[in-house]
Coordinates of C-alpha atoms in Angstrom, one line a residue:
Chain A
M8 CA 26.0 65.3 -1.9
A9 CA 25.3 68.4 -2.7
R10 CA 27.5 71.9 -2.7
L11 CA 26.3 75.5 -1.8
K12 CA 27.5 78.5 -3.9
I13 CA 27.4 81.7 -1.6
E14 CA 27.8 84.6 -3.8
S15 CA 28.1 88.4 -2.5
L16 CA 25.5 87.6 -0.3
R17 CA 24.1 91.1 1.0
K18 CA 21.4 91.8 3.8
S19 CA 18.9 95.4 4.7
F20 CA 16.9 96.0 6.9
A21 CA 15.5 99.3 7.6
A22 CA 17.9 101.2 8.8
T23 CA 21.0 98.2 9.5
T24 CA 23.1 95.5 7.7
A25 CA 22.5 92.5 8.7
V26 CA 24.7 90.8 6.4
D27 CA 27.4 92.6 4.4
D28 CA 29.2 91.2 1.0
F29 CA 29.2 87.8 2.8
S30 CA 30.5 84.5 0.3
L31 CA 31.1 81.1 0.9
D32 CA 31.6 77.1 -0.7
V33 CA 30.3 74.6 1.2
G34 CA 31.8 71.2 -0.1
D35 CA 29.6 68.1 -0.6
G36 CA 29.0 66.7 2.9
E37 CA 31.7 69.3 4.3
L38 CA 29.9 70.6 7.9
V39 CA 30.7 74.4 7.7
C40 CA 29.8 76.6 11.0
L41 CA 28.6 80.1 10.9
L42 CA 30.2 81.1 14.8
G43 CA 30.2 84.9 16.3
P44 CA 28.0 87.0 18.4
S45 CA 24.7 87.8 18.9
G46 CA 24.0 89.9 16.2
S47 CA 26.6 89.0 13.9
G48 CA 24.1 87.7 11.5
K49 CA 24.7 84.7 10.9
S50 CA 21.8 82.8 11.5
T51 CA 20.5 85.6 8.8
I52 CA 22.8 84.0 6.4
L53 CA 21.4 80.9 7.5
R54 CA 17.4 82.3 7.0
M55 CA 18.8 83.3 3.6
I56 CA 19.6 79.9 2.5
G57 CA 16.3 78.8 3.4
G58 CA 14.1 80.6 2.2
F59 CA 13.3 82.6 5.2
E60 CA 14.4 86.0 4.5
Q61 CA 15.5 87.5 1.5
P62 CA 18.6 88.5 0.4
T63 CA 19.4 92.5 -0.5
S64 CA 21.7 90.8 -3.3
G65 CA 23.3 88.6 -3.2
M66 CA 23.2 84.8 -5.3
I67 CA 23.0 81.0 -3.6
R68 CA 23.4 78.6 -5.9
I69 CA 22.5 74.8 -4.6
D70 CA 24.6 72.5 -7.3
G71 CA 24.8 75.3 -9.3
Q72 CA 20.6 75.8 -9.2
D73 CA 20.3 78.9 -8.4
V74 CA 17.5 79.3 -5.6
T75 CA 18.2 82.6 -4.3
R76 CA 14.3 84.2 -5.3
L77 CA 12.7 80.0 -4.4
S78 CA 10.4 80.1 -1.6
P79 CA 10.9 77.5 1.4
E80 CA 9.2 74.9 0.3
R81 CA 10.5 74.3 -3.6
R82 CA 13.9 74.9 -2.0
P83 CA 16.1 71.5 -1.2
T84 CA 17.2 72.7 2.2
G85 CA 16.5 71.0 5.7
M86 CA 16.3 73.5 8.9
V87 CA 16.5 72.8 12.1
F88 CA 15.0 75.2 14.6
Q89 CA 16.1 76.2 17.5
S90 CA 12.3 75.6 19.4
H91 CA 12.3 72.9 17.3
A92 CA 9.3 74.0 16.4
L93 CA 7.9 70.8 16.4
W94 CA 4.4 70.9 15.2
S95 CA 2.9 70.4 19.1
H96 CA -0.9 69.1 17.5
M97 CA 1.2 66.3 16.2
N98 CA 2.2 63.3 17.5
V99 CA 6.3 62.4 15.9
F100 CA 4.6 60.7 13.8
N101 CA 3.0 63.1 12.0
N102 CA 5.4 65.3 12.6
I103 CA 7.7 63.7 10.5
A104 CA 5.0 62.3 7.9
F105 CA 3.9 65.8 7.5
G106 CA 6.4 66.5 4.8
L107 CA 5.6 62.8 3.2
K108 CA 2.6 62.8 3.4
L109 CA 2.9 66.4 0.8
R110 CA 5.2 64.8 -1.5
S111 CA 2.2 62.5 -1.7
L112 CA 3.9 59.1 -0.9
S113 CA 1.8 55.7 -0.4
R114 CA 1.2 55.1 3.2
G115 CA 3.9 51.5 3.5
E116 CA 6.4 54.1 2.0
I117 CA 5.6 56.7 4.7
Q118 CA 5.4 54.3 7.4
R119 CA 8.8 52.7 6.1
K120 CA 10.4 56.3 5.8
V121 CA 9.9 57.3 8.9
D122 CA 10.1 54.4 10.9
Q123 CA 13.5 54.6 9.8
A124 CA 14.3 58.3 10.7
L125 CA 13.4 57.4 13.6
E126 CA 16.1 54.5 13.6
L127 CA 18.5 56.9 12.9
V128 CA 18.1 59.2 15.5
G129 CA 17.6 57.2 18.3
L130 CA 14.6 57.0 18.9
A131 CA 12.8 54.5 17.7
G132 CA 9.4 53.1 18.5
Y133 CA 8.7 56.9 19.7
G134 CA 6.2 57.5 17.1
H135 CA 2.8 57.5 19.4
R136 CA 4.7 59.3 21.7
Q137 CA 3.2 63.2 21.7
T138 CA 6.0 65.6 21.4
F139 CA 5.2 67.3 24.5
Q140 CA 6.1 63.9 26.6
L141 CA 9.2 63.6 25.0
S142 CA 11.6 65.7 26.6
G143 CA 13.8 68.7 25.1
G144 CA 16.9 66.8 24.2
Q145 CA 13.8 64.4 22.3
Q146 CA 11.7 66.9 20.8
Q147 CA 15.6 68.0 18.7
R148 CA 15.7 64.7 17.5
V149 CA 12.5 64.3 16.5
A150 CA 13.3 68.2 14.4
L151 CA 16.0 65.9 12.4
A152 CA 14.6 63.3 11.8
R153 CA 11.6 65.1 10.5
S154 CA 14.1 67.2 8.8
L155 CA 16.7 63.9 7.3
V156 CA 13.2 62.5 6.3
L157 CA 12.9 64.1 3.2
E158 CA 16.5 64.0 2.2
P159 CA 17.3 67.3 1.6
K160 CA 20.7 68.6 -0.1
I161 CA 21.6 70.8 2.9
L162 CA 21.0 70.7 5.7
L163 CA 20.8 73.6 7.9
L164 CA 20.5 73.8 11.5
D165 CA 19.6 77.1 13.6
E166 CA 21.2 76.6 17.0
P167 CA 19.6 73.5 18.1
F168 CA 21.0 72.6 20.7
A169 CA 20.8 76.6 22.8
S170 CA 17.8 75.0 24.6
L171 CA 19.3 72.1 26.0
D172 CA 21.9 71.9 29.2
Q173 CA 25.7 71.2 29.2
H174 CA 26.0 67.7 29.1
L175 CA 23.0 66.9 26.5
R176 CA 24.1 69.1 24.6
E177 CA 27.9 67.9 23.5
R178 CA 26.5 64.3 23.3
L179 CA 23.7 65.3 21.3
R180 CA 26.1 67.4 19.0
E181 CA 28.6 63.9 18.9
E182 CA 25.1 62.0 18.0
V183 CA 24.2 64.9 15.1
R184 CA 28.3 64.9 13.6
D185 CA 28.2 60.5 13.8
I186 CA 24.6 60.9 11.7
Q187 CA 26.0 64.0 9.4
Q188 CA 29.3 61.9 8.8
R189 CA 27.3 58.6 7.7
L190 CA 24.7 59.9 5.3
G191 CA 27.6 62.1 4.4
I192 CA 25.2 65.2 3.9
T193 CA 26.2 69.4 3.1
T194 CA 25.7 71.3 6.5
L195 CA 25.3 74.2 7.8
F196 CA 25.8 74.6 11.4
V197 CA 25.0 78.3 13.2
T198 CA 26.3 78.3 17.5
H199 CA 27.3 81.1 19.0
G200 CA 29.5 78.6 21.3
Q201 CA 33.0 78.2 20.3
D202 CA 33.3 74.8 21.9
E203 CA 30.0 73.9 19.9
A204 CA 32.2 74.5 16.7
L205 CA 35.6 73.8 17.3
A206 CA 33.7 70.2 18.1
M207 CA 31.8 70.0 15.5
A208 CA 32.8 71.5 12.3
D209 CA 35.3 71.0 9.4
R210 CA 35.7 74.7 8.8
I211 CA 34.8 77.6 10.8
V212 CA 33.7 80.7 9.2
V213 CA 33.8 83.4 12.4
L214 CA 31.4 86.4 11.6
R215 CA 31.6 89.9 13.4
N216 CA 29.1 92.5 12.6
G217 CA 27.8 90.7 8.9
Q218 CA 30.8 90.3 7.6
C219 CA 33.4 87.2 7.7
E220 CA 36.5 87.2 9.9
Q221 CA 37.9 84.4 9.2
V222 CA 37.3 80.8 7.4
D223 CA 39.4 78.2 8.1
A224 CA 39.6 74.6 9.8
P225 CA 38.8 74.4 13.3
D226 CA 42.5 74.4 14.2
V227 CA 43.7 76.4 12.0
L228 CA 41.1 79.4 13.7
Y229 CA 42.6 78.4 17.5
R230 CA 46.4 78.5 16.3
N231 CA 46.5 80.7 13.2
P232 CA 43.8 83.7 13.5
Q233 CA 44.2 86.1 11.1
T234 CA 42.3 88.8 13.4
E235 CA 42.2 90.3 16.9
F236 CA 38.0 89.9 17.3
V237 CA 38.7 86.1 16.1
A238 CA 42.2 85.9 18.6
G239 CA 39.9 87.0 21.3
F240 CA 35.9 85.4 20.4
I241 CA 37.6 81.9 20.1
G242 CA 39.5 80.1 23.0
Q243 CA 40.8 82.4 25.8
M244 CA 43.1 84.8 24.5
N245 CA 45.3 87.9 26.6
F246 CA 45.8 91.5 25.2
L247 CA 48.2 93.8 25.3
S248 CA 48.2 97.6 24.3
A249 CA 51.1 99.5 23.7
N250 CA 53.2 101.1 20.7
V251 CA 55.6 100.3 18.2
E252 CA 58.6 102.5 18.7
G253 CA 61.5 102.1 16.6
G254 CA 61.2 98.8 15.8
R255 CA 60.4 97.7 19.2
F256 CA 56.6 96.7 20.6
R257 CA 57.7 99.2 23.8
H258 CA 55.4 97.4 26.8
P259 CA 56.2 97.8 30.2
D260 CA 56.1 94.4 31.0
F261 CA 56.6 92.6 27.5
T262 CA 58.6 94.8 24.9
L263 CA 59.0 92.6 22.3
D264 CA 61.3 93.8 18.6
V265 CA 59.0 93.2 15.6
E266 CA 59.9 94.4 12.3
V267 CA 57.0 96.8 11.8
Q268 CA 56.2 100.1 11.2
D269 CA 55.7 102.2 15.2
G270 CA 52.1 103.3 16.1
P271 CA 49.9 101.4 18.3
A272 CA 49.6 97.0 18.6
V273 CA 48.5 94.6 20.3
L274 CA 50.1 92.4 21.4
A275 CA 47.7 88.8 21.5
L276 CA 49.2 86.0 24.6
R277 CA 47.3 82.4 25.3
P278 CA 47.4 81.4 28.7
E279 CA 49.1 77.6 27.5
A280 CA 51.8 79.6 25.6
L281 CA 52.6 81.9 29.2
R282 CA 55.0 80.3 31.4
L283 CA 54.8 81.2 35.4
E284 CA 57.8 81.4 37.1
P285 CA 58.7 82.8 41.0
S286 CA 60.0 85.6 40.9
D287 CA 61.8 88.1 44.3
S288 CA 62.0 91.1 43.0
P289 CA 59.4 94.0 44.5
D290 CA 58.6 95.3 41.5
A291 CA 57.3 92.2 39.2
A292 CA 53.6 90.9 38.6
G293 CA 51.8 89.5 41.7
V294 CA 49.3 86.4 40.8
T295 CA 45.5 87.5 41.8
R296 CA 43.9 83.9 41.7
A297 CA 44.5 79.9 40.9
T298 CA 41.4 78.6 40.1
D299 CA 42.0 75.0 39.7
F300 CA 40.3 73.5 37.0
G301 CA 41.6 69.2 37.6
S302 CA 42.7 69.0 34.1
H303 CA 44.4 72.6 34.8
I304 CA 44.9 75.4 36.8
M305 CA 44.3 79.2 35.4
V306 CA 46.4 81.8 37.4
D307 CA 45.3 85.2 36.5
V308 CA 48.3 87.4 37.4
E309 CA 48.4 91.9 37.2
L310 CA 51.0 93.4 35.5
R311 CA 52.6 96.3 37.3
D312 CA 49.9 98.4 34.8
G313 CA 46.9 96.8 36.1
A314 CA 46.8 94.7 33.2
R315 CA 45.7 91.2 33.9
L316 CA 46.5 88.1 32.7
K317 CA 45.3 84.3 32.3
V318 CA 48.3 82.2 32.3
M319 CA 47.6 78.1 31.8
T320 CA 49.6 76.0 34.6
A321 CA 50.2 72.6 35.4
P322 CA 48.0 71.0 37.9
D323 CA 50.0 70.1 40.4
A324 CA 51.7 73.6 40.0
R325 CA 50.5 75.5 43.5
W326 CA 50.5 79.0 43.4
Q327 CA 49.9 81.4 45.9
K328 CA 47.4 84.6 45.3
G329 CA 49.9 87.3 46.2
Q330 CA 52.5 85.7 45.4
T331 CA 55.1 88.0 43.0
V332 CA 55.9 85.8 39.6
R333 CA 58.4 86.4 36.6
L334 CA 56.3 85.4 33.4
A335 CA 57.6 84.2 29.9
A336 CA 55.5 83.4 26.6
S337 CA 56.5 80.4 24.2
A338 CA 54.1 82.5 21.5
F339 CA 52.7 86.0 19.8
A340 CA 50.1 87.6 17.8
L341 CA 50.8 90.9 17.0
Y342 CA 47.6 92.6 15.7
R343 CA 47.4 96.5 15.1
Q344 CA 43.3 97.6 13.7
N345 CA 41.4 94.1 13.8
R346 CA 44.8 93.0 10.9
L347 CA 47.2 90.5 12.1
L348 CA 51.0 92.3 12.0
A349 CA 53.4 89.4 13.2
R350 CA 52.7 86.2 14.5
G351 CA 56.0 84.3 16.4
G352 CA 57.3 81.3 18.8
L353 CA 59.5 83.4 20.5
P354 CA 59.9 83.4 23.6
V355 CA 58.5 86.6 24.9
E356 CA 59.4 87.3 29.6
T357 CA 58.9 90.1 31.4
V358 CA 61.9 91.4 33.9
E359 CA 62.7 92.0 37.1
G360 CA 63.1 95.9 36.9
R361 CA 63.3 97.1 33.2
S362 CA 61.2 94.6 30.8
R363 CA 63.2 93.2 27.3
H364 CA 63.1 90.8 25.3
A365 CA 65.7 88.1 26.3
L366 CA 66.9 85.6 22.8
A367 CA 66.6 82.2 23.8
Chain B
M11 CA -18.9 74.9 51.7
I12 CA -15.3 76.2 51.2
R13 CA -13.0 75.8 53.8
S14 CA -9.4 77.2 53.0
Y15 CA -6.2 77.3 54.7
S16 CA -3.1 79.2 53.4
S17 CA -0.3 76.7 52.2
T18 CA 2.8 78.6 53.9
S19 CA 1.1 79.4 57.3
G20 CA -1.5 76.9 58.4
R21 CA -3.9 78.9 60.0
F22 CA -7.1 79.7 59.5
D23 CA -7.5 81.6 56.8
W24 CA -10.7 84.2 57.2
M25 CA -10.1 87.1 54.8
G26 CA -10.4 84.2 52.1
L27 CA -13.8 83.1 53.9
A28 CA -15.0 86.6 54.6
F29 CA -13.9 87.3 50.6
A30 CA -16.0 83.3 49.6
I31 CA -19.1 84.4 51.8
L32 CA -19.4 88.2 49.7
L33 CA -19.2 86.3 46.5
V34 CA -21.4 83.4 47.1
I35 CA -25.1 86.2 49.1
V36 CA -23.8 88.2 45.7
I37 CA -23.6 85.6 43.1
A38 CA -25.2 82.8 44.5
V39 CA -28.3 83.7 46.7
P40 CA -30.1 86.0 43.6
L41 CA -29.5 82.7 41.0
L42 CA -31.5 80.5 44.1
V43 CA -33.9 83.3 45.0
V44 CA -34.2 83.4 40.8
F45 CA -34.5 79.2 40.6
T46 CA -36.9 78.7 44.1
W47 CA -39.4 81.2 42.0
A48 CA -39.5 78.8 39.0
F49 CA -40.0 75.7 40.8
T50 CA -42.3 77.1 43.2
E51 CA -47.0 77.1 42.9
V52 CA -47.2 79.5 45.8
W53 CA -45.2 81.2 47.5
R54 CA -46.4 84.6 50.1
Y55 CA -45.2 87.1 52.4
P56 CA -44.1 86.0 55.8
S57 CA -42.9 82.7 55.1
V58 CA -39.1 82.4 54.0
I59 CA -40.0 78.9 51.7
P60 CA -42.6 78.8 49.4
Q61 CA -46.2 77.3 50.2
K62 CA -46.4 74.9 47.7
F63 CA -43.4 73.8 45.1
G64 CA -44.4 72.4 41.3
L65 CA -44.1 72.4 38.3
R66 CA -47.2 74.3 36.9
F67 CA -45.4 77.4 35.6
W68 CA -43.0 75.0 33.4
D69 CA -46.4 74.1 31.7
Q70 CA -47.4 76.9 31.3
T71 CA -44.6 78.6 29.4
L72 CA -43.7 76.0 27.9
S73 CA -46.9 75.8 26.0
R74 CA -46.7 79.1 25.3
A75 CA -46.1 79.5 21.7
D76 CA -44.3 82.7 21.7
V77 CA -42.1 81.6 24.2
W78 CA -41.0 78.5 21.5
E79 CA -41.0 81.1 18.5
A80 CA -38.5 83.5 20.3
L81 CA -36.0 80.3 21.3
F82 CA -35.9 80.1 17.4
I83 CA -35.6 83.1 16.3
S84 CA -32.8 83.2 19.3
L85 CA -30.7 80.1 17.9
R86 CA -31.2 81.4 14.7
L87 CA -30.2 85.2 14.5
S88 CA -27.0 83.4 17.6
A89 CA -26.0 80.9 14.9
T90 CA -25.7 84.3 12.6
V91 CA -24.5 86.7 14.1
T92 CA -21.9 84.1 15.0
A93 CA -21.1 82.4 11.7
L94 CA -21.1 86.0 9.8
S95 CA -18.5 87.1 12.3
A96 CA -16.2 84.6 12.0
L97 CA -16.3 85.2 8.3
I98 CA -15.4 88.4 9.0
C99 CA -13.1 88.7 12.0
L100 CA -10.6 85.7 11.3
P101 CA -9.3 87.0 7.9
A102 CA -9.1 90.3 9.6
A103 CA -7.7 88.7 12.8
Y104 CA -5.0 86.8 11.0
A105 CA -4.1 89.8 8.8
F106 CA -3.1 92.2 11.9
A107 CA -1.5 89.5 13.6
R108 CA 0.6 88.0 10.4
M109 CA 0.7 91.0 8.0
K110 CA 1.9 94.4 8.0
F111 CA 0.5 97.0 6.0
P112 CA -0.6 100.5 6.6
G113 CA -2.8 102.0 8.9
R114 CA -3.1 98.2 10.6
D115 CA -3.1 100.4 13.6
L116 CA -6.3 102.7 12.4
F117 CA -7.7 99.6 11.6
F118 CA -7.3 97.5 14.3
L119 CA -9.0 100.2 16.6
S120 CA -12.2 100.7 14.1
F121 CA -12.8 97.4 14.6
L122 CA -12.7 98.3 19.2
A123 CA -13.9 101.8 18.8
S124 CA -17.6 100.4 19.0
H125 CA -16.7 100.4 22.6
A126 CA -15.5 102.9 22.8
F127 CA -18.9 104.8 23.1
P128 CA -21.5 104.4 25.4
K129 CA -23.5 101.5 24.0
F130 CA -27.1 102.4 24.4
G131 CA -26.2 105.9 22.6
L132 CA -24.7 104.6 19.7
L133 CA -28.0 102.4 19.2
V134 CA -30.4 105.0 19.0
A135 CA -28.3 106.7 16.5
I136 CA -28.2 103.2 14.6
A137 CA -31.4 103.1 14.6
A138 CA -32.0 106.2 13.8
I139 CA -30.5 105.2 9.9
F140 CA -31.7 102.0 10.0
L141 CA -35.4 103.6 9.6
Q142 CA -34.6 105.0 6.9
L143 CA -32.8 101.7 5.3
N144 CA -36.4 100.0 6.5
L145 CA -34.2 97.3 8.8
I146 CA -36.1 98.2 11.7
A147 CA -38.5 95.3 12.9
T148 CA -36.4 92.7 10.6
F149 CA -34.5 89.6 11.2
W150 CA -31.4 91.1 9.3
G151 CA -31.4 95.0 11.2
V152 CA -30.9 93.0 14.0
V153 CA -28.4 90.6 12.6
L154 CA -26.5 94.0 11.8
I155 CA -26.6 95.3 14.9
Q156 CA -25.2 92.9 17.6
L157 CA -23.3 92.1 15.1
V158 CA -21.5 95.2 15.5
G159 CA -21.5 94.2 19.1
T160 CA -19.5 91.2 18.4
L161 CA -16.5 92.8 16.5
M162 CA -14.2 93.0 19.3
L163 CA -14.5 90.0 21.0
M164 CA -13.8 88.1 17.9
I165 CA -10.8 90.2 16.5
W166 CA -9.3 90.6 19.5
I167 CA -8.8 87.0 20.7
P168 CA -8.1 85.5 17.8
V169 CA -5.7 88.2 16.6
A170 CA -4.1 87.1 20.1
A171 CA -4.2 83.4 19.3
F172 CA -2.8 84.2 15.6
Q173 CA -0.1 86.1 17.7
A174 CA 1.3 83.5 20.0
V175 CA 1.1 80.8 17.1
D176 CA 5.1 79.9 17.1
R177 CA 6.5 81.4 13.7
R178 CA 9.1 78.7 13.9
M179 CA 6.1 76.2 13.3
E180 CA 4.7 78.2 10.0
E181 CA 8.2 78.1 8.6
A182 CA 9.2 74.6 9.9
A183 CA 6.3 73.3 8.0
R184 CA 7.5 75.6 4.4
D185 CA 10.3 74.0 4.8
V186 CA 8.8 70.7 4.6
G187 CA 7.5 71.2 1.5
A188 CA 3.9 72.9 2.1
G189 CA 2.6 76.0 0.1
P190 CA 1.0 79.2 2.4
L191 CA -2.6 77.6 2.2
R192 CA -1.6 74.2 3.8
V193 CA 0.2 76.2 6.1
F194 CA -2.8 77.8 7.3
W195 CA -4.8 74.6 7.3
S196 CA -2.1 72.0 9.3
I197 CA -0.3 74.3 11.3
T198 CA -1.8 77.8 12.1
L199 CA -5.4 76.9 12.7
P200 CA -4.2 74.0 14.6
Q201 CA -2.4 75.7 16.7
A202 CA -5.0 77.9 17.1
G203 CA -8.0 76.9 17.1
P204 CA -8.7 76.4 20.8
T205 CA -8.6 79.9 21.7
I206 CA -10.6 80.8 18.4
F207 CA -12.7 78.0 19.3
A208 CA -13.2 80.0 22.7
A209 CA -14.3 83.5 21.1
V210 CA -16.5 81.7 19.2
L211 CA -18.4 80.3 21.9
L212 CA -18.4 83.8 23.7
T213 CA -19.5 85.9 20.8
F214 CA -22.9 83.0 20.1
V215 CA -23.4 83.3 23.4
S216 CA -23.1 87.1 24.6
T217 CA -26.0 87.3 20.8
F218 CA -28.0 85.3 22.7
Y219 CA -28.2 87.4 25.8
E220 CA -28.0 90.5 24.1
T221 CA -30.9 92.8 24.9
E222 CA -30.7 96.1 24.3
G223 CA -30.0 96.2 20.2
A224 CA -32.7 93.2 19.6
W225 CA -35.6 95.8 21.5
L226 CA -34.7 98.3 20.2
I227 CA -34.2 97.4 16.1
G228 CA -36.1 94.0 16.9
A229 CA -38.9 95.2 18.5
P230 CA -42.4 94.5 18.0
Q231 CA -41.0 91.4 15.0
I232 CA -38.2 90.2 16.6
R233 CA -38.6 88.9 19.5
T234 CA -35.9 87.0 21.4
M235 CA -35.3 85.2 24.3
P236 CA -33.7 87.6 26.6
V237 CA -36.5 90.1 25.1
L238 CA -39.6 88.6 25.6
M239 CA -37.8 87.7 29.5
I240 CA -37.9 91.8 30.3
N241 CA -41.7 92.0 29.1
F242 CA -43.1 88.7 30.8
I243 CA -41.0 90.5 33.8
N244 CA -42.3 94.1 33.3
N245 CA -46.2 93.2 32.4
Q246 CA -47.2 89.9 33.7
V247 CA -48.3 89.7 37.9
V248 CA -47.5 86.3 38.2
V249 CA -43.2 86.5 39.0
Q250 CA -42.6 82.5 37.9
Y251 CA -43.3 83.2 33.9
G252 CA -40.0 85.1 34.7
A253 CA -38.5 82.9 37.3
V254 CA -38.9 79.8 34.3
L255 CA -37.4 81.6 31.9
S256 CA -34.3 83.1 33.4
V257 CA -34.3 79.7 34.5
I258 CA -34.2 78.2 30.8
L259 CA -32.3 80.4 29.4
W260 CA -29.2 80.1 32.3
V261 CA -29.3 76.7 30.6
P262 CA -27.1 77.9 27.5
S263 CA -25.0 79.7 29.2
F264 CA -23.5 76.6 31.8
I265 CA -23.4 74.7 28.8
A266 CA -21.7 76.5 27.0
L267 CA -19.7 77.6 29.9
I268 CA -19.0 73.7 30.9
F269 CA -17.5 72.7 27.5
A270 CA -15.4 76.1 26.8
R271 CA -13.8 74.8 29.5
R272 CA -13.2 71.3 28.8
V273 CA -12.0 72.1 26.3
I274 CA -9.9 75.2 26.3
G275 CA -7.1 75.0 29.0
T276 CA -7.3 77.8 31.4
G277 CA -4.7 80.1 30.1
S278 CA -6.0 80.2 26.8
F279 CA -8.9 83.3 28.2
A280 CA -5.8 84.8 29.4
K281 CA -4.1 84.8 26.6
G282 CA -6.7 86.4 24.3
F283 CA -7.1 89.2 26.8
G284 CA -3.1 89.3 27.6
A285 CA -2.1 89.2 24.1

């Protein structure tokens, strides 16, 4: 129903820059997640779109209309806050009806729309309840209904599930995704939880220090992170630092032929891209812990230089603490100064005695 | 009878009992004596309880014109002072709580400054100024002096009340289309309402009982109930007049406090002072 276009958005507070030259296009009906650690500027971006913060510079357009300087009540956006921010002196009906009353709709029309909105979020018949009589999940649903009832062009969700427990969070995010798909409403979603982002988003924007690190679909982001930060932030990742000399990444345990300039580099290996094999060599890596997650077992391995790696193994594999092992990697990525240098699917493995790059 | 048991050990809480008895002696006994005097006609020295109870002095006190006059003056004064105080302080409190402006802290302190000096000294100084302004012994003179005393309560508690209103609630209201004024009227005020009501009530009651200012500025023309009571106690041989007035004066604050407890959750006062 609506497109959102953000151009070189910048926001500075006194001495710090919260958002630095941020641009983004959100397509009609798309759900885009802003993902980042706290202080990455994701909430500030959302609040600027909602009109609660004024950008220092830049432009925000909704369906081509410049809304950058409009006050929140004049914007076609609907915001759901982390704390749900329901008005505790009004019951559920009046919370949802407040915005409709401001638009001076008829009583019948208001009643019909509120009932519809309550139905949509699965709370039909809850209109007469007081907000404090509801559970955390129900309160957040009412907050969602309060925004949706006004049929905003852009829905803004600011960590809406952060205060809920794990199970509820998972259920609610499926429901919200469902509703969003059904209404086809363009949605921006702020979260610091990567699984929330991976589960809900069409595209994810990874933010750090107010700057965009990467924008991509969840699967691309996970499989092809463009920066070391994204690699470490999305999913689990093992990092090994060493120097590249003469076209070879020289770590005591992992060596790798790469066609990059000499200098320091960081090798990134996903736990599921690593394989374990028993080894008898006296200076092989050792297992320090094996944690059974049911669906898989996560094995912590300590290399000879003290570096620790996590290796994901099948649930039927049994690894004992202290056992010596050999590692093999089926995929890798190499970063220097947060930029991707090279990546590939070549098998890399540790070898007893001296390490070598195994060509298979 | 107060009997309290410690919930953890189940043993009798002697310490608690001791405090309870001490409190009863300090607070309840004087009240009881005044109460008894108010309904006494004859009570001579060796006897522990009065020889004769009766309502004769109530009759006599209530039939005095100066008592009724003082009561109406007190009510009018308290209402005027409270209304003016609210009119001045509530917008100021909102500004202090929500807005940033240069000199904010200094202004905030200035509202509290009247309580930083010995009260009587301040009153005498103000009285000297009022004398030149011909405000001595006038209704508005007393209003002004009492207003000064209410500022702290009327600023401090509402500032805390406004600060306690969740900013997100206000933003959510802006988000669904309410302008700033509408947000204040429909969200901020109802949210802060109970605590502000407590401040208004406290202001009314404390103004009603304010004595030094009313006496120093108002005398002799403007005589409020407490001033009249002091006159009675100081100048009359009959104890009962003072006692009856005390009991009458006790009623409004009692009603106010009961009302306050019903309207406001117990947390509001604490919130007001805890900021």
